Coordinates of N, CA and C in Angstrom, one line a residue:
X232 N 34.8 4.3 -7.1 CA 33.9 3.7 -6.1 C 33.8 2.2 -6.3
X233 N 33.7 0.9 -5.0 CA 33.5 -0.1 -5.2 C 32.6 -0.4 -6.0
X234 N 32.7 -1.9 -5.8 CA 31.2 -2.6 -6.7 C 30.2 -2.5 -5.9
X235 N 30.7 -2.8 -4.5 CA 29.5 -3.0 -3.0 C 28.8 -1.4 -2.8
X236 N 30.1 -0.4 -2.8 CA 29.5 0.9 -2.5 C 28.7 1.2 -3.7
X237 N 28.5 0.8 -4.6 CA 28.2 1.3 -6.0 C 26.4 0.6 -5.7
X238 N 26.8 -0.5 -5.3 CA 25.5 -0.8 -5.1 C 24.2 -0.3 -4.3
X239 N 25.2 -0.1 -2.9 CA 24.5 0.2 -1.6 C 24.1 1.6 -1.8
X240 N 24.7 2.7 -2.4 CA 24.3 3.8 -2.7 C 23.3 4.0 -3.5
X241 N 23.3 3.5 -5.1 CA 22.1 3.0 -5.8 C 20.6 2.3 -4.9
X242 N 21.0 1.2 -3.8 CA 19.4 1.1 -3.4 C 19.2 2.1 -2.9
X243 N 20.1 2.9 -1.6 CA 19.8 3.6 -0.7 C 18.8 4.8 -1.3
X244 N 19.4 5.2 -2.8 CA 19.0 6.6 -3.4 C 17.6 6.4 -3.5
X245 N 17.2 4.5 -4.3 CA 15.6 4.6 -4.5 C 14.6 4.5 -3.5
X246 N 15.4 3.9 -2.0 CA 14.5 4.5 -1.0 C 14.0 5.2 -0.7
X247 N 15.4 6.5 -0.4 CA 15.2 7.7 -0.5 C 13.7 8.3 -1.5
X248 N 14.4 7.9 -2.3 CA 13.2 8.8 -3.5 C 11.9 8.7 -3.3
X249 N 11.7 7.0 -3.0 CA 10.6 6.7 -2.9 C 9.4 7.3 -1.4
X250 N 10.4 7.2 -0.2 CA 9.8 7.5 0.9 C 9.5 8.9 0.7
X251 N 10.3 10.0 0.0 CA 10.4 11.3 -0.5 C 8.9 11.7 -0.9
X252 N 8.9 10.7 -2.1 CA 7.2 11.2 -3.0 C 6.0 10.7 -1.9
X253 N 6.3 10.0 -1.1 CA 5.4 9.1 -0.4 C 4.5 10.6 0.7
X254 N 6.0 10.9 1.5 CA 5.8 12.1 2.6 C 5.1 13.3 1.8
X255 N 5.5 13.6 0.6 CA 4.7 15.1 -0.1 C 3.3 14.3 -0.4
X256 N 2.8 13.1 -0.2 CA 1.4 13.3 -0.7 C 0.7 13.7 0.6
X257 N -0.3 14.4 -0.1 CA -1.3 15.2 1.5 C -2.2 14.1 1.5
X258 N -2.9 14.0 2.6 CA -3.9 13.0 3.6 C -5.2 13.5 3.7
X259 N -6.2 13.0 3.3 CA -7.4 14.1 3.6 C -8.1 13.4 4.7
X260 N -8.9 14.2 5.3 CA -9.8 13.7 6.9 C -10.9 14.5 7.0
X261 N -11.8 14.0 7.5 CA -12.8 14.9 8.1 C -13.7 14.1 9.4
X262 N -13.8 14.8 10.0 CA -14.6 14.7 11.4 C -15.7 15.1 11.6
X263 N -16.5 14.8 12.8 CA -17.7 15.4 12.6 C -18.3 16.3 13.6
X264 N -18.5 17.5 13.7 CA -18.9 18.2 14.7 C -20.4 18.7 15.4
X265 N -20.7 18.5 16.6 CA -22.0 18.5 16.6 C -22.8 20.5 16.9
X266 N -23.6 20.6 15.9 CA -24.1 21.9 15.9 C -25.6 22.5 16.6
X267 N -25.7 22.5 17.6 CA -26.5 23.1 18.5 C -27.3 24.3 17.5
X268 N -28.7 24.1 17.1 CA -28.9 24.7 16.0 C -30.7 25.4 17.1
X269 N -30.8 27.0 16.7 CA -31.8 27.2 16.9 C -32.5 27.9 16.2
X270 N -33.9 27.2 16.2 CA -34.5 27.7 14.6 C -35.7 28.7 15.0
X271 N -35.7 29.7 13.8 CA -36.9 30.7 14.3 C -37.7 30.2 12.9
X272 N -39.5 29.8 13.1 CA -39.7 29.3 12.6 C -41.3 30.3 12.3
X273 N -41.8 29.5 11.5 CA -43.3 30.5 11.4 C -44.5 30.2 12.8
X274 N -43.8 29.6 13.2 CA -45.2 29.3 14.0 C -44.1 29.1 15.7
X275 N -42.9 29.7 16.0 CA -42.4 29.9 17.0 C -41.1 29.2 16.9
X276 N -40.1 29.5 18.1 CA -39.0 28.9 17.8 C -38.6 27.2 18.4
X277 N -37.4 27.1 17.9 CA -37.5 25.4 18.2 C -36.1 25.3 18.1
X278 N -35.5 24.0 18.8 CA -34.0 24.0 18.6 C -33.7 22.3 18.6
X279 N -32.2 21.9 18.0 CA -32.3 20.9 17.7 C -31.0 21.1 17.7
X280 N -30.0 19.2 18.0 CA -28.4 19.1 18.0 C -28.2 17.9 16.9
X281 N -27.6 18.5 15.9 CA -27.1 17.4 14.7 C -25.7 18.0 14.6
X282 N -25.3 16.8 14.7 CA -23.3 16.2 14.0 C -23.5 16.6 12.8
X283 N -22.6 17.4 12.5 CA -22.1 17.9 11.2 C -20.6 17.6 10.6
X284 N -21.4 17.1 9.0 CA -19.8 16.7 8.7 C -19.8 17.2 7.1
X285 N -18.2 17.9 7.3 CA -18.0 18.7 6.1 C -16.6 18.0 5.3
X286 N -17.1 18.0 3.8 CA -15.9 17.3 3.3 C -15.4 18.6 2.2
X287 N -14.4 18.2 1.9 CA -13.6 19.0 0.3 C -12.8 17.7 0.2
X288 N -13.3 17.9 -1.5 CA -12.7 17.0 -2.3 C -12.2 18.1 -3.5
X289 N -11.2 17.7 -4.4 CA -10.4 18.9 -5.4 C -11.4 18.8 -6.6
X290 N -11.4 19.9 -7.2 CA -12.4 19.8 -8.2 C -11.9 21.2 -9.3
X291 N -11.1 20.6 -10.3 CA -10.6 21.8 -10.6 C -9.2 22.4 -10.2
X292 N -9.8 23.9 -10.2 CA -8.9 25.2 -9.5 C -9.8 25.6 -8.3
X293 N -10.2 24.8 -7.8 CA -11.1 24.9 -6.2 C -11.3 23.5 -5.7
X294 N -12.3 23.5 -4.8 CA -12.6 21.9 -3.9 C -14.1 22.1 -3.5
X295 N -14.2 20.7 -4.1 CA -15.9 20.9 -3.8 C -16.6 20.8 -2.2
X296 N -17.4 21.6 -1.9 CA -17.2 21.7 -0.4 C -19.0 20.5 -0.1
X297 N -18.7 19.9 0.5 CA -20.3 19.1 1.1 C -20.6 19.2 2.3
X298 N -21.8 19.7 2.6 CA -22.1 19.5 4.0 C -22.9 18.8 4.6
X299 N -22.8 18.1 5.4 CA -24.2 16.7 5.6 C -24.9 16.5 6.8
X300 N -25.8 16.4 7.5 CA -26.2 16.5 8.3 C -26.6 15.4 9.3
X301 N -26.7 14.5 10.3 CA -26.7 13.2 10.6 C -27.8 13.1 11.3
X302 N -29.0 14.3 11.5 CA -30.0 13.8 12.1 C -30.8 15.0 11.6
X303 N -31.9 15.3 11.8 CA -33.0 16.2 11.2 C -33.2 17.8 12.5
X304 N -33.8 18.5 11.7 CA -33.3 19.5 12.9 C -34.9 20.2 12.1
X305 N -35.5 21.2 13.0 CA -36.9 21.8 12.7 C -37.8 20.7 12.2
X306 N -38.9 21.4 12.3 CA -40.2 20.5 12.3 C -41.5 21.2 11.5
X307 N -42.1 20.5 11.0 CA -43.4 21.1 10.6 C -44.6 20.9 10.9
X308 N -45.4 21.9 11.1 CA -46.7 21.4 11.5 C -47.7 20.4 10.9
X309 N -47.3 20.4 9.2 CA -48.3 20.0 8.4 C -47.1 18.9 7.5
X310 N -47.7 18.8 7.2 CA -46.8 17.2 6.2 C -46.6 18.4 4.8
X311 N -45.1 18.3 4.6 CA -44.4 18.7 3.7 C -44.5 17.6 2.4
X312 N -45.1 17.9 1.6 CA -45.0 17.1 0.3 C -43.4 16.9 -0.6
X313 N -43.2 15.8 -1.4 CA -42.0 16.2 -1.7 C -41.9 17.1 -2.7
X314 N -40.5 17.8 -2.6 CA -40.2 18.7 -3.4 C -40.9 20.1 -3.0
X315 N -41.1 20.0 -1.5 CA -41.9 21.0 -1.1 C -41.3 22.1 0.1
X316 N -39.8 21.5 -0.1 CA -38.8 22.1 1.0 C -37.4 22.0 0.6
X317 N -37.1 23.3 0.5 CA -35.7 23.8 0.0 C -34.9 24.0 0.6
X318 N -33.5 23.7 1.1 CA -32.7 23.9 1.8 C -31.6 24.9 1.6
X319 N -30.8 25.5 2.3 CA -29.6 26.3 1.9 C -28.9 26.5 2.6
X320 N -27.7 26.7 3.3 CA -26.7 26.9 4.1 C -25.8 27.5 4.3
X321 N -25.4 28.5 5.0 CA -23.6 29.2 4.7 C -22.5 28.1 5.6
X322 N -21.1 28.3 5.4 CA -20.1 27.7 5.9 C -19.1 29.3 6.3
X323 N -19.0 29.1 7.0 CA -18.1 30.0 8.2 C -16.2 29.9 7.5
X324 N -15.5 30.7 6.6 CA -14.1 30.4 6.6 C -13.3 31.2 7.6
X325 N -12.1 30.9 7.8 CA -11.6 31.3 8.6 C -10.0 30.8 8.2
X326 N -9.4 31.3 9.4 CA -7.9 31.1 9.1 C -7.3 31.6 8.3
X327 N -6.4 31.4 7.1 CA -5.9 32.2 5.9 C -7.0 32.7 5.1
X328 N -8.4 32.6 5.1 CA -9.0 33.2 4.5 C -10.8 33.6 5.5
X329 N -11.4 34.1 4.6 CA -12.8 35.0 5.5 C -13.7 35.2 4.7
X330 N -14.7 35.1 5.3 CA -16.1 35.3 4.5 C -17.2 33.8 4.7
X331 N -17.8 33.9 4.0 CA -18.7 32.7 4.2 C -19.4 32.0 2.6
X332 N -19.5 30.8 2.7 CA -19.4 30.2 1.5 C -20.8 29.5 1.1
X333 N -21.9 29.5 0.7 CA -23.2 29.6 0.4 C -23.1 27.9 -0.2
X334 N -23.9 27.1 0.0 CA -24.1 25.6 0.2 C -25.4 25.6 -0.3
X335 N -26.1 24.6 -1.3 CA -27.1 24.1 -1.9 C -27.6 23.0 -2.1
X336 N -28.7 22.4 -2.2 CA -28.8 21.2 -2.1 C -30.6 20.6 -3.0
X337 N -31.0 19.8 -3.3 CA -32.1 19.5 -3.8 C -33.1 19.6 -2.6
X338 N -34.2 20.3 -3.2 CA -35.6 19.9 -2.6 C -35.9 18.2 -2.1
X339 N -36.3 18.1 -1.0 CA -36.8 16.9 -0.7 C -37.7 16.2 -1.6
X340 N -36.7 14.5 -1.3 CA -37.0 13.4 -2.5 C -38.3 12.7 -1.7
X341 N -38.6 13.0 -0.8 CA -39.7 12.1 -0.1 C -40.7 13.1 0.6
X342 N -41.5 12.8 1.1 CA -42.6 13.4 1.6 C -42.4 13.2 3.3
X343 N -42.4 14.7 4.2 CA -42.1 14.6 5.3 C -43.3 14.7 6.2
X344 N -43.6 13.8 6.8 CA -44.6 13.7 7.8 C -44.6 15.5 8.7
X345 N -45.6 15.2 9.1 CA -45.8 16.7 10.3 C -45.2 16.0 11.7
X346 N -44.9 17.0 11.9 CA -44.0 17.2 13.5 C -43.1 16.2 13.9
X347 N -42.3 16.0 12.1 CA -41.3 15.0 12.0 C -39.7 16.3 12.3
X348 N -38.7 15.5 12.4 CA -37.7 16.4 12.9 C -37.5 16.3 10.7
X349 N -36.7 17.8 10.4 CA -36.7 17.3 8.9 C -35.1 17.2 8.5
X350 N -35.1 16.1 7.7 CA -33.7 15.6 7.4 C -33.1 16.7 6.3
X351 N -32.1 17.2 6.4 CA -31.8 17.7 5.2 C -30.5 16.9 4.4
X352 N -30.8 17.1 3.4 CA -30.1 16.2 2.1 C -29.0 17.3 2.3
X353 N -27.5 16.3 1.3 CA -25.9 17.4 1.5 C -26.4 18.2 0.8
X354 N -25.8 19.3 1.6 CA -25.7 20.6 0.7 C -23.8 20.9 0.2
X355 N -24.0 21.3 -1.0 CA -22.4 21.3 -1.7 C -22.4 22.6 -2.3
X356 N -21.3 23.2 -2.3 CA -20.8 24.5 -3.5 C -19.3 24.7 -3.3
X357 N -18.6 25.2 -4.4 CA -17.5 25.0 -5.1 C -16.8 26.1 -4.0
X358 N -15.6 25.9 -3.7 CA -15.0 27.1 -2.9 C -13.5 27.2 -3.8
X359 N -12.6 28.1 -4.0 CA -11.9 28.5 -4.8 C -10.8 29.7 -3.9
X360 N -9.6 28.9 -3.5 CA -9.1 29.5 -2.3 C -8.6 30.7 -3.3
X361 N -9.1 32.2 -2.2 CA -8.5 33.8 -2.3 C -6.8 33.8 -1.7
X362 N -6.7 32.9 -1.1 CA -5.3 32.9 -0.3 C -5.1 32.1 0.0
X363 N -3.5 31.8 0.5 CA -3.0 30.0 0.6 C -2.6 30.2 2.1
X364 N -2.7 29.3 2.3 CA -2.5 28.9 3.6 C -3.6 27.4 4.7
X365 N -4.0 27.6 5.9 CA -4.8 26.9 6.3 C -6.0 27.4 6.3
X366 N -7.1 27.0 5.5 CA -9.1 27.7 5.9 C -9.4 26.8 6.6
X367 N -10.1 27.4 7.5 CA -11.2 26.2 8.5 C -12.7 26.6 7.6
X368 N -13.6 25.6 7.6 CA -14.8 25.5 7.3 C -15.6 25.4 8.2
X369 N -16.6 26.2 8.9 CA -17.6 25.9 10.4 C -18.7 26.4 9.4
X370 N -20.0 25.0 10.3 CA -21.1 25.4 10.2 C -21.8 26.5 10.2
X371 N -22.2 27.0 9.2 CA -22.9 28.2 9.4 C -24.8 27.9 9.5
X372 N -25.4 29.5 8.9 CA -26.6 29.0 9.3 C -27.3 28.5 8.1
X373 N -28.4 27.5 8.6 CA -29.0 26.3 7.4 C -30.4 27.3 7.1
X374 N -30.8 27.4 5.9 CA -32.4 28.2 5.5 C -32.9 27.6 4.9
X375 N -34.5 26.8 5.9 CA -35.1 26.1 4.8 C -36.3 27.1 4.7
X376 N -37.1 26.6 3.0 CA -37.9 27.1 2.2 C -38.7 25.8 2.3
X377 N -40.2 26.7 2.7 CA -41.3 25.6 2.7 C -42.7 25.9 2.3
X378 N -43.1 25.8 1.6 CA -44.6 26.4 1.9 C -45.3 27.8 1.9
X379 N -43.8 28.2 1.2 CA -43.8 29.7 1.3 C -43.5 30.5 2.5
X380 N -43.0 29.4 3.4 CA -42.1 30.1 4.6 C -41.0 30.2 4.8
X381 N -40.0 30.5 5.5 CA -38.8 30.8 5.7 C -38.6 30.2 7.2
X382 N -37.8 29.4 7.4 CA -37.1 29.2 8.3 C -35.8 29.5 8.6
X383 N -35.3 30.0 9.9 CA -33.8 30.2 9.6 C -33.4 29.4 11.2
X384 N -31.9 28.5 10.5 CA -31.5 27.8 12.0 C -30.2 28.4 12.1
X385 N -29.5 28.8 13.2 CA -28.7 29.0 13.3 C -27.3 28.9 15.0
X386 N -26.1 28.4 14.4 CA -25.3 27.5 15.6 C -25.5 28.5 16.5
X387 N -25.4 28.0 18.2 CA -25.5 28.9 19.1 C -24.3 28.3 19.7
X388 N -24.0 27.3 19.8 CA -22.2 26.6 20.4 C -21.3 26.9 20.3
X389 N -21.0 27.7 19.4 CA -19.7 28.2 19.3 C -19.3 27.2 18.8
X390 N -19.6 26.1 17.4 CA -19.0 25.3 17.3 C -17.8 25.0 16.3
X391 N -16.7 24.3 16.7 CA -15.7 24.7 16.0 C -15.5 24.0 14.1
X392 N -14.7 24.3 13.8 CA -14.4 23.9 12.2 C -14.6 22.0 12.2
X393 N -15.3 21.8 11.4 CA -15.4 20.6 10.7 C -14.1 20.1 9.4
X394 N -13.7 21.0 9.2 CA -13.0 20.6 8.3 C -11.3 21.8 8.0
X395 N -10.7 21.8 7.7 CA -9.0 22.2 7.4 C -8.2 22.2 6.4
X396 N -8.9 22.9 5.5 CA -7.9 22.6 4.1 C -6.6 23.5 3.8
X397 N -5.2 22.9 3.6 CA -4.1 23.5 3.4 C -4.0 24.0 2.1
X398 N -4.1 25.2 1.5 CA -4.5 25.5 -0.1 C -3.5 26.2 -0.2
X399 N -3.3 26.4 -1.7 CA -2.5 27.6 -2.6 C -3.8 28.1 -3.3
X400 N -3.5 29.7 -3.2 CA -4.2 30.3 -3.7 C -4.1 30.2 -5.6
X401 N -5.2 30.2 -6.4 CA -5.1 30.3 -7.6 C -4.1 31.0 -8.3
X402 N -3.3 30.4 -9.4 CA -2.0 30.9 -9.9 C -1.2 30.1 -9.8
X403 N -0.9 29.9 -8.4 CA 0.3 28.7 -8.0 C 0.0 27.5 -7.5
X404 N -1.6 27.0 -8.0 CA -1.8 25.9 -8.5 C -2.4 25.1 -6.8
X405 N -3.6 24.5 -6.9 CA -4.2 24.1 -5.4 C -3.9 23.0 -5.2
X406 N -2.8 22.6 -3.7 CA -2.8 21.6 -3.5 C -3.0 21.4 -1.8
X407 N -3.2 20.4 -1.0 CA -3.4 20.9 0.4 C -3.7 19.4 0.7
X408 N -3.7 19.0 2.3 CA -4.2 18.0 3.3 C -5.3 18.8 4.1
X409 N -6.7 17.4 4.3 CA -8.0 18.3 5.1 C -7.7 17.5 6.4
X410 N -8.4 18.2 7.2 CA -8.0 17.8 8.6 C -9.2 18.1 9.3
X411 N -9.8 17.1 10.2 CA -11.8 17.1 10.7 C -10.6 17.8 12.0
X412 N -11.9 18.3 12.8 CA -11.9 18.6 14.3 C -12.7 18.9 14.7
X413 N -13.3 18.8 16.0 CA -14.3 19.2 16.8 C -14.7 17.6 17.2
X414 N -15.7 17.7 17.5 CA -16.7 16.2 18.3 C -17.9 16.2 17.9
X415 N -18.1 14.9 17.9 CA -19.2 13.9 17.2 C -19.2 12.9 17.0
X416 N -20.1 12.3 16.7 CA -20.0 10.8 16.1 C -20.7 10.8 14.7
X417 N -20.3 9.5 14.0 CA -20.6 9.1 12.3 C -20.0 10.4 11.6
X418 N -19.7 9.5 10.2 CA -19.3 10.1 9.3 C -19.7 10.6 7.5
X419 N -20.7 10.2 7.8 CA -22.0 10.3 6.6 C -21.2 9.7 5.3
X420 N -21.9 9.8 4.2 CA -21.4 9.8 3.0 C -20.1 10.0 2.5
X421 N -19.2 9.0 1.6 CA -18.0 9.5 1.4 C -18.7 9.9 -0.1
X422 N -17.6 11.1 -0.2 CA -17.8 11.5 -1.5 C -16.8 10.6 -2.7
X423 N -17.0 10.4 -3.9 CA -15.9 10.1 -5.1 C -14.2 10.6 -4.8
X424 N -13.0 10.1 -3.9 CA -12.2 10.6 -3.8 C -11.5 11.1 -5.2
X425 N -11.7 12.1 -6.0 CA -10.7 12.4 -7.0 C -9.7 13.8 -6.7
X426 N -9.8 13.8 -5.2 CA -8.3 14.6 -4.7 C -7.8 14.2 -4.1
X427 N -7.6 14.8 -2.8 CA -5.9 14.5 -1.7 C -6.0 13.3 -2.0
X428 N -6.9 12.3 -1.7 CA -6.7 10.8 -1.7 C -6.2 10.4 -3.0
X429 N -6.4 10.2 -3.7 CA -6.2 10.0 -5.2 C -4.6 10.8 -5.3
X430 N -4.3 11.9 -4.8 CA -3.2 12.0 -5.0 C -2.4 11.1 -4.1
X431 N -2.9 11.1 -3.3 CA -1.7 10.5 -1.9 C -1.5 8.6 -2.7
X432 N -2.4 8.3 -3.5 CA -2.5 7.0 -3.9 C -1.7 7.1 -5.2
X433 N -1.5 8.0 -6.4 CA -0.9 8.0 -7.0 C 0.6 8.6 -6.7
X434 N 0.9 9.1 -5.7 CA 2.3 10.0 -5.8 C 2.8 8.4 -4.4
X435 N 2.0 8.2 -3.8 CA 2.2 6.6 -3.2 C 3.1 5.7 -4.3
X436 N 2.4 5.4 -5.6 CA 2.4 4.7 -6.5 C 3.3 4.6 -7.0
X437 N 4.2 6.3 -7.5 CA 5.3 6.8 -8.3 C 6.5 6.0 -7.4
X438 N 6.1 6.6 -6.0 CA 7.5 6.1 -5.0 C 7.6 4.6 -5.0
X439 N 6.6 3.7 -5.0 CA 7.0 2.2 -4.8 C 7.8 2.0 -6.5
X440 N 7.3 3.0 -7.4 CA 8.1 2.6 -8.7 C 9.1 2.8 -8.7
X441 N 9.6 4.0 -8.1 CA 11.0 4.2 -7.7 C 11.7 2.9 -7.3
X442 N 10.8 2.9 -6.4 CA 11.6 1.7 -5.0 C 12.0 0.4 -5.8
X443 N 11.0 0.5 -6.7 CA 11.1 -1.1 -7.3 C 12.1 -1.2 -8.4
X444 N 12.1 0.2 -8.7 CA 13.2 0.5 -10.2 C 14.4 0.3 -9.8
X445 N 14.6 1.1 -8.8 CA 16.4 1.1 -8.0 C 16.6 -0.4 -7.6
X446 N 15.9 -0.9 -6.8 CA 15.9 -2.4 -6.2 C 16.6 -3.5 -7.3
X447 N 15.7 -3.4 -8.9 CA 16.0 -4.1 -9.9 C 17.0 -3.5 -10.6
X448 N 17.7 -2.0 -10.5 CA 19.4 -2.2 -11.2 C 20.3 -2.4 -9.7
X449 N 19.4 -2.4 -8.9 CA 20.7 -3.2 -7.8 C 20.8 -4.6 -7.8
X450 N 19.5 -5.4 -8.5 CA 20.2 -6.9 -8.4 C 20.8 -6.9 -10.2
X451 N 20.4 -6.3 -11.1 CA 21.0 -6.2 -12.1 C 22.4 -6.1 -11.8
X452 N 23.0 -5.3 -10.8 CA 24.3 -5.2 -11.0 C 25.0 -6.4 -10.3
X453 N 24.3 -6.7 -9.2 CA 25.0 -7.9 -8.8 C 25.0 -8.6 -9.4
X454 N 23.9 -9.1 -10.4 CA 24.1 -10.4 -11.7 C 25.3 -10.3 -12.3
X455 N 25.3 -9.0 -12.6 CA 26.4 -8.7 -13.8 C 27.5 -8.9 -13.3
X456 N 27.8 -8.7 -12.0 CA 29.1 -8.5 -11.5 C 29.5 -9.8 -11.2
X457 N 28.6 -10.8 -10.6 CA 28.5 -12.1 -10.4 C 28.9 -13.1 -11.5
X458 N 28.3 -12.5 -13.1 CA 28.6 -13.1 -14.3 C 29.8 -12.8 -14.7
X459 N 30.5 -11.3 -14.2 CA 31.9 -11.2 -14.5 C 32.7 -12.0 -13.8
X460 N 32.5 -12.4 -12.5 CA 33.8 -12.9 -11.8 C 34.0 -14.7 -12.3
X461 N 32.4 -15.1 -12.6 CA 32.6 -16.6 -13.3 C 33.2 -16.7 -14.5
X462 N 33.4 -15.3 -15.5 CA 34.0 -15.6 -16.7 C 35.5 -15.5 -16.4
X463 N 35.7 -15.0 -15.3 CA 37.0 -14.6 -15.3 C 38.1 -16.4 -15.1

């Protein structure tokens, strides 16, 4: 093989390589969807529409699942003190997998006025794919604890998945891209990216090294070759 072909093949390969690692990193997203929520409450029912937005970040041999709320939903008659309302949640799976995945969160950090709408703080719990493939995550129903009452809200919209994660089931090691859908607006809280994103930024990283590696024995060789033809 020439010197020229010798070369052009050499960059060509670390492009290759590089664009390669670049495409296998997954992308994470989430969107926000809005959940039509109707609450049966101690003192009669009541209904309320908050955007919901659901993240997974990798954590482990699972993905930590968050769920956040962008506006307050039920109300109380009497001023809730802090630390005086408990929240709880399920999330709806679906797709390659089923069942429903229980969400928790701290008691209220502030004191809620009466016949305020009540904000709830993210609720999070670890989910640990049973099977690989695509899960959708949909709002399920939120339970708050108050005063020794029980409230229960739950979606009447039919509303769709907030979130899409591409998994392998445990054994053959979790990896995946999350993907939002449905309608809303805002995006609440980002969590600490130490998954998809973090991968997609380090396997990003490996390919520009490629790129940059191949690039420098392609001008190495042209030096070299350049330095042979002046000794000659």
């Amino acid at each position: 093989m020439s010197y020229r072909k010798r070369t052009a093949a050499l960059a060509s390969a670390a492009a290759l390589a590089g664009s390669a690692v670049w495409m296998a990193a997954p992308v994470a997203r989430a969107e926000v969807v809005d959940v039509n929520y109707q609450c049966k409450t101690p003192i009669g029912d009541k209904s309320a529409v908050s955007p919901i937005d659901i993240k997974g970040v990798k954590s482990g041999s699972g993905y930590r699942i968050t769920m956040s709320w962008q506006k307050g939903v039920s109300s109380s008659p009497v001023e809730l003190g802090k630390g005086a309302m408990t929240p709880s949640a399920t999330v709806a799976l679906g797709g390659a997998d089923s069942g429903t995945l229980t969400v928790t969160g701290p008691a209220n950090d502030a004191a809620i006025p009466a016949n305020t709408p009540i904000k709830i703080n993210d609720l999070s719990g670890t989910y640990r794919p049973k099977k690989s493939g695509e899960v959708t995550f949909t709002a399920g129903v939120l339970t708050i604890k108050a005063l020794g009452t029980t409230t229960t809200c739950t979606p009447t919209n039919d509303p769709g998945p907030s979130l899409t994660l591409d998994v392998t089931a445990a054994g053959g090691g979790t990896t995946g891209s999350a993907q939002g859908g449905g309608s809303g607006s805002g995006s609440g809280d980002e969590l600490p990216q130490t998954g998809p994103e973090d991968s997609a930024v380090a396997l990003g990283t490996l390919g520009g090294t490629v790129l940059l590696a191949g690039a420098a024995g392609a001008l190495w060789l042209t030096r070299r070759h350049q330095g042979a033809r002046t000794g000659r």
